[in-house]
Amino acid sequence: MPDIEWVYIKINGIALKVPKGEMIIESAKRIGVEIPFFCYHPRLSMKEGGANCRMCLVEVASRMPDGSLRKMPKPQTSCSLPAAEGMEIETDTEALNADRRGVLEFLLINHPLDCPICDRGGECPLQNNTMHYGPPTTRFIEEKRHFPKAYPLSQYVVFDRERCIHCARCTRFTRDISGDEELNFLWRGADMEVATFDHTEYNSRFSGNVIELCPVGALLSRPYRFKARPWDLQSAKSICTQCSNGCNIKLDYRLDRIHRVNARLNEDVNEEWTCDKGKFGMDYISDESRLKTPMIRRNGELSPASWEEVLYLIASELKNAEGEVAGVGGAYSSNEDIYVFQKFMRETLRSKHIDHRMGPNFQSYNSGLLKRFGCPAMGNPIAELEDMKSTLIFGSNFVDEQPILYLRVRKGWRFKRNKVVEAAPQGLISEEIRHVTQFAEVSLNYKNGTELPLAQGLLAALFEDKGRPLGEQKLLSHLSGKNVAQCASETGVDEKDIRKAAELLATDKMCIFAGEYVTHSPDATAILEVLGDIAVLTGNAGNLNVPVSRNNEQGAMELGILPDMLPGYVEEQNPGMNTEEILSACVKEDLKALWVMNTDLVKEYHNSDLANSAMDACPFVVVTALAITDTAAKANVVLPVHSVAEKWGTFTNVERRVQAFCKAFEISPDIHAEWKVFSDLSSMLGSPMTYADGKDILNEIVKSVPTFAKCGPNTLGDEGVILNPVAGGKE
Amino acid sequence: MAETLNRTFTPIAQGMALTLKHYVKMLTARKENIATFQYPEERREQFPRTRWRHVLTRYDNGLEKCIGCSLCAGACPARCIYVEAKENTDENRVSPGERFAIKYEINMLRCIFCGYCQEACPTGAIVLRKDFELSEYSRQDALYTKEMLLEPILMKK
């Protein structure tokens, strides 16, 4: 911890100690003194466009060198006023109240009073502050400024120019946080408006956040437009299911329909941001296409059936299969479902053939990573990423694969002067020019498919740099005798760039991200070995991150939906078949039944022909699904299961953080939780599982899986808990 | 004996005399002084500020006043109002401005006729009028929909 210099100040006569330079608006929060504001936001920089709403005025008296107090003649904006020794601040005086009334009267001159039809009405800072501090009436009798209503900025955001109070929160967000710099101010004075350059579409992966940031109803959600008012909505704490980052969200729903998704604060994961995939992608929960009854294939057609009928059919088929059963999927189910699924397969059905992995090469590199670094996933927690002095993003379309990790890395670059090195295939950089490349110190733009030589080049450059400790000689073996120049010519990257990148990476706080271009490459194992060497050589062993991409893929790994690992990465002596072998066995008709767990296998498996023919060839396929997908359409039995909004459960996110989500509503009593299906079937097959609810299962996981020891339902809290490290597996 | 007769018939005669007196009085009295109404043929005139059945009113040009803002639902202490809004288009204009109510339901079994909805309404769309006969044969019928609540279009001169 760096030493903090403390200063003593007084706010409204209350003495307090705050770090030197802290903005007074933050200091006031420490003692619960409220200062009204619009434009201030702790995560947005004050430079270039801050302190412009003039709402947070306070009266200040500073301590002079001779010890006397000197009052500033005019009020100051507390959001841009750093605390200094001996400062005395007043936040509630007659003069300030008059000033605030004046500021609000000015803001309301051009602000239309259409609160009843404004989607922000009821949760609007302008409305609230006007009620608290504003004048009761207006003296402005002239015509207000008029613009066309509801200008569509993008497919997600509409913009009402009349309502804008020019606080610059959205423009600062696009510059400081999302990094696309799409929004900016056009014109000046009363004509000032927020716009994209040349009025093109607002094209951002994080556009939804400006809706939450806007302190008035100027930037509004297009899907949510006129859907409900804040007081109509109920809210459930939840976790986003669109990618593995595990953003904390609030599902705002009315009856059984999700109306909008807002971010929930979690400093360790998403801070208070969401990406558009999550914010506008959770509609599937209350979609019309949701399956509401079990379906059985009769005469070639799927037709509705009762749960009793379906479960008896499945139980008898599975009994006849006598262990020649396999299960795939699970990356979209909760930890509880996953645990019960693997228990059902392993203990009730006596089958080891389960796997959740859908991409190529997983089998080969997962075990390598596990042996070397103790975990085939991320080595660093998300919150640590912003403190990494340099970050290597290797073969990844980072902003799309890991949007929240991207925001962290960018935050480190923007606010902490960290360096970023990007290595991406040539096509990718030109298409995604606005993202990591935009702020990367060095961009290594390699020929497609040359990930391995490039990684070797970086390693060779680190070795050749005489100033660095050479590390273990065995690392040299991964170089296959190449030097930097050879690697440079092989990859089409300038040799100087490789050396410069290697120099940037040689710091004591460095981390490496390997993306899909690495994990999907045929050389995945070798590339990850070399990247691991780079981490070891720079003294950052373990800082190799291979983030998973799907919702609860990490949980599926931790809880043993793997043919060779039991829950908690306990090695299985006689491993079962992996996804590819399972599907091939289905084609050869070696398996009598296949269970597909809430996954659109046909679409997701990297070889869709194999998946299709396996589904066709397997005599009995059970699919648990939210809706009839391409995979479910080929199944013998389809079971409707709960989505994230209909049950309590936990997900494990990309940094191995277990986070709980709460039940919001029930769509139909004929939709069951997945674990319920397995425990019912297990009882019918003669080995009863007695779980009352998800918390029961989590308690059992806590008892039986050592990595989950700290994750009991009562200890998770709102922010979740990171899993224990895997015992005995780190270099 | 005479004593007994006296004690029996005198009160009856007195009572009947009173009844007769009022009967005669009613026959000769002016209409507004009579307390009894021949309901349901006749209905009592309600007090000016009586709050009974809700009505969704219209502007003179036939457009609905309701803008679907749901403030009534927010103000309702019995939570008996359900509003769903939609955006007006130029082809299908229901109310002036951007927004109108596509669904407006009041559960009359829950309503306590407090009139807060009327007070909250920014456009004066929902008003409680004097129609007090609100009994229904089923609970479902007591769920008043927007079509039931809307004032018919009156072509005014």
CSV table of N, CA and C in Angstrom, one decimal, chain A residues 114-119 149-150 160 163 225-229 231-232 254-255, chain B residues 67-71 73-74 79 81-88 98-99 122:
chain,number,residue,atom,x,y,z
A,114,ASP,N,-42.0,17.2,-19.6
A,114,ASP,CA,-42.8,16.1,-20.0
A,114,ASP,C,-42.4,14.8,-19.1
A,115,CYS,N,-42.2,15.1,-17.9
A,115,CYS,CA,-41.8,14.0,-17.0
A,115,CYS,C,-42.8,12.8,-17.0
A,116,PRO,N,-44.1,13.1,-17.1
A,116,PRO,CA,-45.1,11.9,-17.1
A,116,PRO,C,-44.8,10.9,-18.2
A,117,ILE,N,-44.3,11.4,-19.4
A,117,ILE,CA,-44.1,10.4,-20.4
A,117,ILE,C,-42.6,10.1,-20.6
A,118,CYS,N,-41.8,10.6,-19.7
A,118,CYS,CA,-40.3,10.3,-19.8
A,118,CYS,C,-40.0,9.1,-19.1
A,119,ASP,N,-39.2,8.2,-19.8
A,119,ASP,CA,-38.9,6.9,-19.1
A,119,ASP,C,-38.0,7.1,-17.9
A,149,LYS,N,-38.3,14.9,-31.2
A,149,LYS,CA,-38.2,14.0,-30.1
A,149,LYS,C,-37.6,12.6,-30.5
A,150,ALA,N,-37.0,11.9,-29.6
A,150,ALA,CA,-36.6,10.5,-29.8
A,150,ALA,C,-35.9,10.3,-31.1
A,160,ASP,N,-33.2,12.3,-26.8
A,160,ASP,CA,-34.1,13.4,-26.8
A,160,ASP,C,-33.3,14.7,-26.5
A,163,ARG,N,-34.2,17.4,-23.8
A,163,ARG,CA,-34.0,17.1,-22.4
A,163,ARG,C,-32.6,17.2,-21.9
A,225,ARG,N,-38.2,1.6,-24.2
A,225,ARG,CA,-39.0,2.8,-24.3
A,225,ARG,C,-40.5,2.5,-24.1
A,226,PHE,N,-41.0,3.3,-23.1
A,226,PHE,CA,-42.5,3.2,-22.8
A,226,PHE,C,-42.9,1.9,-22.3
A,227,LYS,N,-42.0,1.0,-21.9
A,227,LYS,CA,-42.4,-0.3,-21.5
A,227,LYS,C,-43.0,-0.3,-20.1
A,228,ALA,N,-42.4,0.5,-19.2
A,228,ALA,CA,-42.9,0.5,-17.8
A,228,ALA,C,-42.3,1.8,-17.1
A,229,ARG,N,-42.9,2.1,-16.0
A,229,ARG,CA,-42.3,3.2,-15.1
A,229,ARG,C,-41.5,2.5,-14.0
A,231,TRP,N,-41.7,2.6,-10.9
A,231,TRP,CA,-42.4,2.1,-9.7
A,231,TRP,C,-43.3,0.9,-10.1
A,232,ASP,N,-43.4,0.6,-11.4
A,232,ASP,CA,-44.1,-0.6,-11.8
A,232,ASP,C,-43.2,-1.9,-11.7
A,254,ARG,N,-41.6,-7.1,-14.7
A,254,ARG,CA,-43.0,-6.8,-14.3
A,254,ARG,C,-43.8,-8.0,-14.6
A,255,LEU,N,-44.5,-8.6,-13.7
A,255,LEU,CA,-45.2,-9.9,-13.8
A,255,LEU,C,-44.1,-10.9,-14.3
B,67,ILE,N,-52.2,9.4,-21.2
B,67,ILE,CA,-50.9,9.2,-21.9
B,67,ILE,C,-50.1,8.0,-21.3
B,68,GLY,N,-50.8,7.2,-20.6
B,68,GLY,CA,-50.2,6.0,-20.1
B,68,GLY,C,-49.0,6.2,-19.2
B,69,CYS,N,-49.0,7.2,-18.4
B,69,CYS,CA,-47.8,7.5,-17.6
B,69,CYS,C,-47.7,6.7,-16.3
B,70,SER,N,-48.8,6.0,-16.0
B,70,SER,CA,-48.8,5.1,-14.8
B,70,SER,C,-48.6,5.8,-13.5
B,71,LEU,N,-48.8,7.1,-13.5
B,71,LEU,CA,-48.8,7.8,-12.2
B,71,LEU,C,-49.9,7.4,-11.3
B,73,ALA,N,-51.2,4.5,-11.2
B,73,ALA,CA,-50.9,3.2,-10.6
B,73,ALA,C,-49.9,3.4,-9.5
B,74,GLY,N,-49.0,4.4,-9.7
B,74,GLY,CA,-48.0,4.7,-8.6
B,74,GLY,C,-48.7,5.2,-7.4
B,79,ARG,N,-53.1,-0.6,-5.1
B,79,ARG,CA,-52.4,-1.3,-6.2
B,79,ARG,C,-53.3,-1.9,-7.2
B,81,ILE,N,-54.5,-0.6,-10.1
B,81,ILE,CA,-54.4,-0.1,-11.5
B,81,ILE,C,-53.2,-0.7,-12.2
B,82,TYR,N,-53.5,-1.2,-13.5
B,82,TYR,CA,-52.4,-1.7,-14.3
B,82,TYR,C,-52.4,-1.0,-15.6
B,83,VAL,N,-51.2,-0.3,-15.9
B,83,VAL,CA,-51.2,0.4,-17.2
B,83,VAL,C,-50.0,-0.1,-18.0
B,84,GLU,N,-50.3,-0.2,-19.3
B,84,GLU,CA,-49.2,-0.5,-20.2
B,84,GLU,C,-49.2,0.5,-21.3
B,85,ALA,N,-48.1,1.1,-21.6
B,85,ALA,CA,-48.0,2.2,-22.6
B,85,ALA,C,-47.5,1.8,-23.9
B,86,LYS,N,-47.7,2.6,-24.9
B,86,LYS,CA,-47.1,2.3,-26.2
B,86,LYS,C,-46.9,3.7,-26.9
B,87,GLU,N,-46.1,3.6,-28.0
B,87,GLU,CA,-45.8,4.9,-28.6
B,87,GLU,C,-46.8,5.2,-29.7
B,88,ASN,N,-47.3,6.4,-29.7
B,88,ASN,CA,-48.2,6.9,-30.8
B,88,ASN,C,-47.4,6.9,-32.1
B,98,GLU,N,-46.4,11.7,-27.4
B,98,GLU,CA,-45.7,10.5,-27.8
B,98,GLU,C,-46.3,9.2,-27.4
B,99,ARG,N,-47.0,9.3,-26.3
B,99,ARG,CA,-47.3,8.0,-25.6
B,99,ARG,C,-48.8,7.9,-25.3
B,122,PRO,N,-51.8,13.7,-14.5
B,122,PRO,CA,-51.3,15.0,-15.0
B,122,PRO,C,-52.1,15.6,-16.1
